[in-house]
C-alpha positions as MATLAB code, in Angstrom:
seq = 'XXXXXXXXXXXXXXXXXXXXXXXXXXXXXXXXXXXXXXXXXXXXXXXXXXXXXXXXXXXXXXXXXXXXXXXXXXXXXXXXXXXXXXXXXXXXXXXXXXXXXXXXXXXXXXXXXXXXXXXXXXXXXXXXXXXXXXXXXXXXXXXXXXXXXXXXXXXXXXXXXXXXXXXXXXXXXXXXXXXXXXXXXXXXXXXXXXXXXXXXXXXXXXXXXXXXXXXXXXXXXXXXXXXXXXXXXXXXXXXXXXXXXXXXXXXXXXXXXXXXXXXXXXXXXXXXXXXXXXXXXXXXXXXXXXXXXXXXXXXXXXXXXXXXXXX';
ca = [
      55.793   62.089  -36.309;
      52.489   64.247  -37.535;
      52.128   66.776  -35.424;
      49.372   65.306  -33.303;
      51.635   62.913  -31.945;
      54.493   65.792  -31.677;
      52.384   67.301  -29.204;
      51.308   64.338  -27.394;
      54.937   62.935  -27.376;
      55.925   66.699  -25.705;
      52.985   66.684  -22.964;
      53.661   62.921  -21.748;
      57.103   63.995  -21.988;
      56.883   67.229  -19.908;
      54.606   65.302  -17.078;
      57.269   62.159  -17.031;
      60.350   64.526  -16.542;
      58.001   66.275  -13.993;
      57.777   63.470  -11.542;
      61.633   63.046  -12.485;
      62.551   66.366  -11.385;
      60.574   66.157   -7.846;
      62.387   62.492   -6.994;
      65.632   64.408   -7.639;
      64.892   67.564   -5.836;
      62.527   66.517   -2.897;
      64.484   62.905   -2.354;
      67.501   61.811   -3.543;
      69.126   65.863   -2.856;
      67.816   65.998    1.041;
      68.846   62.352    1.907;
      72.116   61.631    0.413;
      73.499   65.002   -1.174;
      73.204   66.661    2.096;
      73.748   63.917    4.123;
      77.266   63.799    2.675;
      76.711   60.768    1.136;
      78.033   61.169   -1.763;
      78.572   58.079   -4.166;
      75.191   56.869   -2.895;
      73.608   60.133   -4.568;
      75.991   59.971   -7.630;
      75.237   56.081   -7.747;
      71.517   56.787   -7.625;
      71.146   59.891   -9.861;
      73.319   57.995  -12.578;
      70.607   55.172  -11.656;
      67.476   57.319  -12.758;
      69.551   58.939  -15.386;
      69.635   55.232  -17.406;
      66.105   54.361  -16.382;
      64.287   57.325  -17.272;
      66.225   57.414  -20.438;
      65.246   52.798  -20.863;
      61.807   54.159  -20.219;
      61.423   56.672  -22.977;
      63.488   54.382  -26.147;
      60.985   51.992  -24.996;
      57.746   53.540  -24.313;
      57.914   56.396  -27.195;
      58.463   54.331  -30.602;
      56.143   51.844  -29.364;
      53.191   54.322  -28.707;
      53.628   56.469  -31.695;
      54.978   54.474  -34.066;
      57.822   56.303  -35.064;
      59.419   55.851  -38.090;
      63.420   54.745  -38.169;
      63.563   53.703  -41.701;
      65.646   56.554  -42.412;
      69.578   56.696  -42.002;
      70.581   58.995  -38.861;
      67.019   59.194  -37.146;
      67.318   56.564  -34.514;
      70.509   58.101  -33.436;
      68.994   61.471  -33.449;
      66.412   60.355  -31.094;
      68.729   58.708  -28.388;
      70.638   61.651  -28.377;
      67.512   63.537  -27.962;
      66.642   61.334  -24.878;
      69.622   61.385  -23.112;
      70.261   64.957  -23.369;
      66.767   65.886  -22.176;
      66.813   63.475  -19.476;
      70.508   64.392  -18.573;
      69.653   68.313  -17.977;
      66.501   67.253  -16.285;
      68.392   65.336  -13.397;
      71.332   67.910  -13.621;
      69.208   70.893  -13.484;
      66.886   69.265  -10.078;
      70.138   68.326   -8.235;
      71.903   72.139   -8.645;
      68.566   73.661   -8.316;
      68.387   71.165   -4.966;
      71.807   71.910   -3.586;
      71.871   75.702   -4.222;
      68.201   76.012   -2.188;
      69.384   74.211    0.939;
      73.194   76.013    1.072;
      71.222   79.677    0.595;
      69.020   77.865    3.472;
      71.607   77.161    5.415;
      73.693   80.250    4.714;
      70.530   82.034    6.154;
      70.211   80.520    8.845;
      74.124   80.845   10.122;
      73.386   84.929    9.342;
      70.182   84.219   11.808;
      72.301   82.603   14.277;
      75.268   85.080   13.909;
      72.379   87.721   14.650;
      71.200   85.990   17.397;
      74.483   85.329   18.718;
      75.870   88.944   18.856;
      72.401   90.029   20.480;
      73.102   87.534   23.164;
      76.729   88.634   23.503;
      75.365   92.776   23.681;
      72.627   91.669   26.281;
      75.331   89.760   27.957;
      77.919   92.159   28.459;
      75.533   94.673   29.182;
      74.229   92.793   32.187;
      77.629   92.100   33.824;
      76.938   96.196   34.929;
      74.513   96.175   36.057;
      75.296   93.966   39.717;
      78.421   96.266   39.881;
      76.340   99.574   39.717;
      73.664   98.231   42.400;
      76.651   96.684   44.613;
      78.755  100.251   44.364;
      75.831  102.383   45.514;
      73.996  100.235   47.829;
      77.416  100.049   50.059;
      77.724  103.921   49.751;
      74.290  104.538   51.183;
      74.713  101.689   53.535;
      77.655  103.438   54.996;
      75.973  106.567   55.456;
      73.159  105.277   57.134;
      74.890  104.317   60.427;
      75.800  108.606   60.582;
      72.279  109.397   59.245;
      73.542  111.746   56.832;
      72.510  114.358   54.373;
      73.108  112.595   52.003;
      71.337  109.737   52.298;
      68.520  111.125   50.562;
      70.638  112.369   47.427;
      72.155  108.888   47.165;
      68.702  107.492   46.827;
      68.341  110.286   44.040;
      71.178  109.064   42.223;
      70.449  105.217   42.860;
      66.738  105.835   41.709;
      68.332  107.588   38.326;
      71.095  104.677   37.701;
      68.450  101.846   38.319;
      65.737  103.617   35.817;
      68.827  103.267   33.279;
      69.540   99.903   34.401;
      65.829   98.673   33.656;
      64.861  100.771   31.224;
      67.855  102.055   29.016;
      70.271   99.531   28.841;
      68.311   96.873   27.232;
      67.136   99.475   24.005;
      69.370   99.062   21.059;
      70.686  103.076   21.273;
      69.722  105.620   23.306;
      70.153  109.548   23.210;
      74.037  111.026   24.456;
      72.172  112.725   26.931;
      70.332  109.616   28.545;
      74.188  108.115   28.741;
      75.211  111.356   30.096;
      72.722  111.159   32.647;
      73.471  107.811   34.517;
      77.758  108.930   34.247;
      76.473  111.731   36.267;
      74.597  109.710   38.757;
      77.690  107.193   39.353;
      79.971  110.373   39.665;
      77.749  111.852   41.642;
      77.241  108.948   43.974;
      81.097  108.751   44.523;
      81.221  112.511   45.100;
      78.721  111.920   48.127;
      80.897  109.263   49.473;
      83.635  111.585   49.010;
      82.521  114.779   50.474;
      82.263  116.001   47.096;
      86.726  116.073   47.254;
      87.156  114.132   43.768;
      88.863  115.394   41.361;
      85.857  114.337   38.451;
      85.777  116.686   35.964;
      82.832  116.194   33.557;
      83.380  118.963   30.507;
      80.571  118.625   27.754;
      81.319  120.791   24.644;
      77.822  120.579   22.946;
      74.739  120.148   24.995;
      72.678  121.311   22.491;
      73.414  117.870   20.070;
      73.017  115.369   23.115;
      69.041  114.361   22.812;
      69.641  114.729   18.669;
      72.069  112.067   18.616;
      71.690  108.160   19.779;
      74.267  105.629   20.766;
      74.515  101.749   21.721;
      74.014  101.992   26.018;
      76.936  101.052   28.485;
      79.502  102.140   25.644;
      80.543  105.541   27.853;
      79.426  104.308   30.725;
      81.666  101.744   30.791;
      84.590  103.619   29.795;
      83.830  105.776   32.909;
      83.349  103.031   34.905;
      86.604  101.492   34.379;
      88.465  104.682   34.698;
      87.202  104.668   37.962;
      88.234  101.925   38.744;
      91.452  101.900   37.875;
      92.228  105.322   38.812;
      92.319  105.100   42.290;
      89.867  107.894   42.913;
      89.518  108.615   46.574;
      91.582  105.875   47.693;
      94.996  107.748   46.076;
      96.200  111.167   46.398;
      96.110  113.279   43.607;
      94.002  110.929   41.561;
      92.122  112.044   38.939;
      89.266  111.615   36.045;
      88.606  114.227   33.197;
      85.830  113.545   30.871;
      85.100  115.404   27.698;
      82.382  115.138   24.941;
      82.229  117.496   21.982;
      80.323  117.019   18.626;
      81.662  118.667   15.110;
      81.540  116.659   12.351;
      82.401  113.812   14.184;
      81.149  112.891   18.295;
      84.522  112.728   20.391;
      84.458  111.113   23.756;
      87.698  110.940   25.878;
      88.731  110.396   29.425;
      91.972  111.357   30.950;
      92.934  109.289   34.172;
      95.372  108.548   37.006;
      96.228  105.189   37.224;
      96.872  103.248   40.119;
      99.340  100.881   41.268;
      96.593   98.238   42.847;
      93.089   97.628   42.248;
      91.331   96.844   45.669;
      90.271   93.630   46.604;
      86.792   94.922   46.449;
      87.001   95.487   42.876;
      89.906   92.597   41.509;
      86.219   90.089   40.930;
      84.859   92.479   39.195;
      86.093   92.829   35.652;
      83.842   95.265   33.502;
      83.483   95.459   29.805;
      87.091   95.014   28.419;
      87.910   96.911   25.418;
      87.059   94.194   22.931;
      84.205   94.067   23.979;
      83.902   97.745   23.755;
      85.208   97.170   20.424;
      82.728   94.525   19.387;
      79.639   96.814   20.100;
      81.084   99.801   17.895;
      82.177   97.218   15.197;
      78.374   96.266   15.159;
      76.778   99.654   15.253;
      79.611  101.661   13.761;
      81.576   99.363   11.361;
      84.327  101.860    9.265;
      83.126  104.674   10.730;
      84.873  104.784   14.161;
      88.266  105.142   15.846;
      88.915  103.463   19.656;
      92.082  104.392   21.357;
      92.679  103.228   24.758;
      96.730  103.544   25.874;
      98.999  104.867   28.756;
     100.565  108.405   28.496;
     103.021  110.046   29.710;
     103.156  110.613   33.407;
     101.539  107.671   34.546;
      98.029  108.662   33.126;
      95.822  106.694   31.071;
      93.587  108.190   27.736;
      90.458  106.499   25.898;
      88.939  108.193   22.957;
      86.419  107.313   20.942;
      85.728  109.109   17.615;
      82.425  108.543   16.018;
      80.552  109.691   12.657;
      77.203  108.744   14.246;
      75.608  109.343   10.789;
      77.489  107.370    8.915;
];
């Protein structure tokens, strides 16, 4: 062809394989590809592969009166068509297929997002009831006495309910915010206890507690269960000792008694386990954190959890 008709032939060629492309990508891709219906979108690709290709020996020749007369050059062109119209229809359904699986692949990493949100949120509010049904029945008993320490156990109640509403539902909070509410709830069995417990609360660095932020409930919970299961002031010579130091790495670890029973008062109630404990580090804290929870010698029971809470 002169190269008038080269150029022509290349446009009407470019806007044909155009319109080609979109059937490929915006149809025949979205209803049978990822419908799974797969020999119907083989069937029908192969389908527009042969009549795109009928189209063009027919329409292109005729138009620009191409010239054949020589040996070789009609094969040359059909070769020329099928290719082109081959990688046009190849090229629309892998373009097609890979934007819908990084589509899809998105949205399961929005979902899995989603989902472990839910799951923190969730866990976190099975404490909360717990926390408001422990106190409220301390400062209900001491009401009938009118005691002294009525007022203190409001104190405490006010503190654990401020951490409750406002804390627990932020994505970390400071050491010494979580600090603050495992003082409350030990304070709040102290009162109930005539301040006999044997809670021992020993906090290495103070100074590092408002510097550094953790995911809410983590220690809390931890606490919570040892009291629990400890059998403080229900069991003679139960005990709970709590330690937090900071180096190069944040160290939490509770020592405590453990008891034969759990009261009936607290066998519904069934905390955070350590998975879940587990999860929320895992999320926060993934290869950069140690959880050990076991029984020791002497019928105690230790937790530690070793953080790098820069990492």
């Amino acid at each position: 062809m002169n190269p008038p008709d080269l150029i022509w032939t290349v446009i009407l060629n470019v806007i044909f394989n155009i319109g080609i492309y979109y059937l490929v990508y915006y149809y025949l891709v979205p209803h049978f590809y990822l419908s799974n219906k797969y020999p119907e979108f083989i069937l029908y690709a192969l389908i527009c592969f042969l009549v795109s290709s009928l189209f063009r020996i027919l329409w292109e020749p005729a138009v620009f009166n191409m010239d054949f007369s020589k040996e070789g050059y009609h094969i040359g062109f059909l070769y020329n068509v099928y290719i082109s119209q081959g990688i046009v229809i190849l090229v629309a359904s892998f373009l097609g297929i890979t934007k819908d699986k990084f589509r899809i692949e998105q949205d399961v990493r929005d979902l899995g997002e989603e989902k472990d949100q839910l799951y923190l949120d969730l866990l976190k509010s099975k404490l909360n009831p717990h926390f408001l049904l422990n106190t409220l029945n301390n400062i209900y008993v001491n009401s009938f006495t009118r005691s002294e320490k009525t007022p203190e156990s409001i104190l405490q109640l006010s503190k654990l309910l401020q951490y409750i509403i406002y804390d627990s539902s932020k994505e970390k909070i400071s050491v010494a915010q979580e600090f603050s509410s495992i003082e409350s709830l030990a304070g709040l069995y102290q009162l109930k206890y005539n301040n006999e417990l044997d809670i021992v609360l020993t906090i290495g660095d103070r100074e590092t507690m408002d510097d550094i932020e953790i995911p809410p409930s983590v220690f809390l919970t931890l606490f919570e269960n040892a009291l629990k299961h400890s059998g403080i002031g229900r069991v003679k010579d139960s005990f709970i000792h709590l330690s937090y130091t900071m180096d190069q790495y944040l160290i939490f670890e509770i020592v405590n008694s453990v008891a034969e029973e759990v009261p009936s008062s607290e066998g519904n109630y069934h905390g955070l386990g350590n998975e879940a404990i587990i999860h929320i580090l895992e999320k926060f804290y993934s290869g950069n954190f140690d959880f050990v929870s076991e029984a020791v010698e002497n019928n105690k029971y230790k937790t530690v959890v070793k953080i790098i809470p820069y990492g």
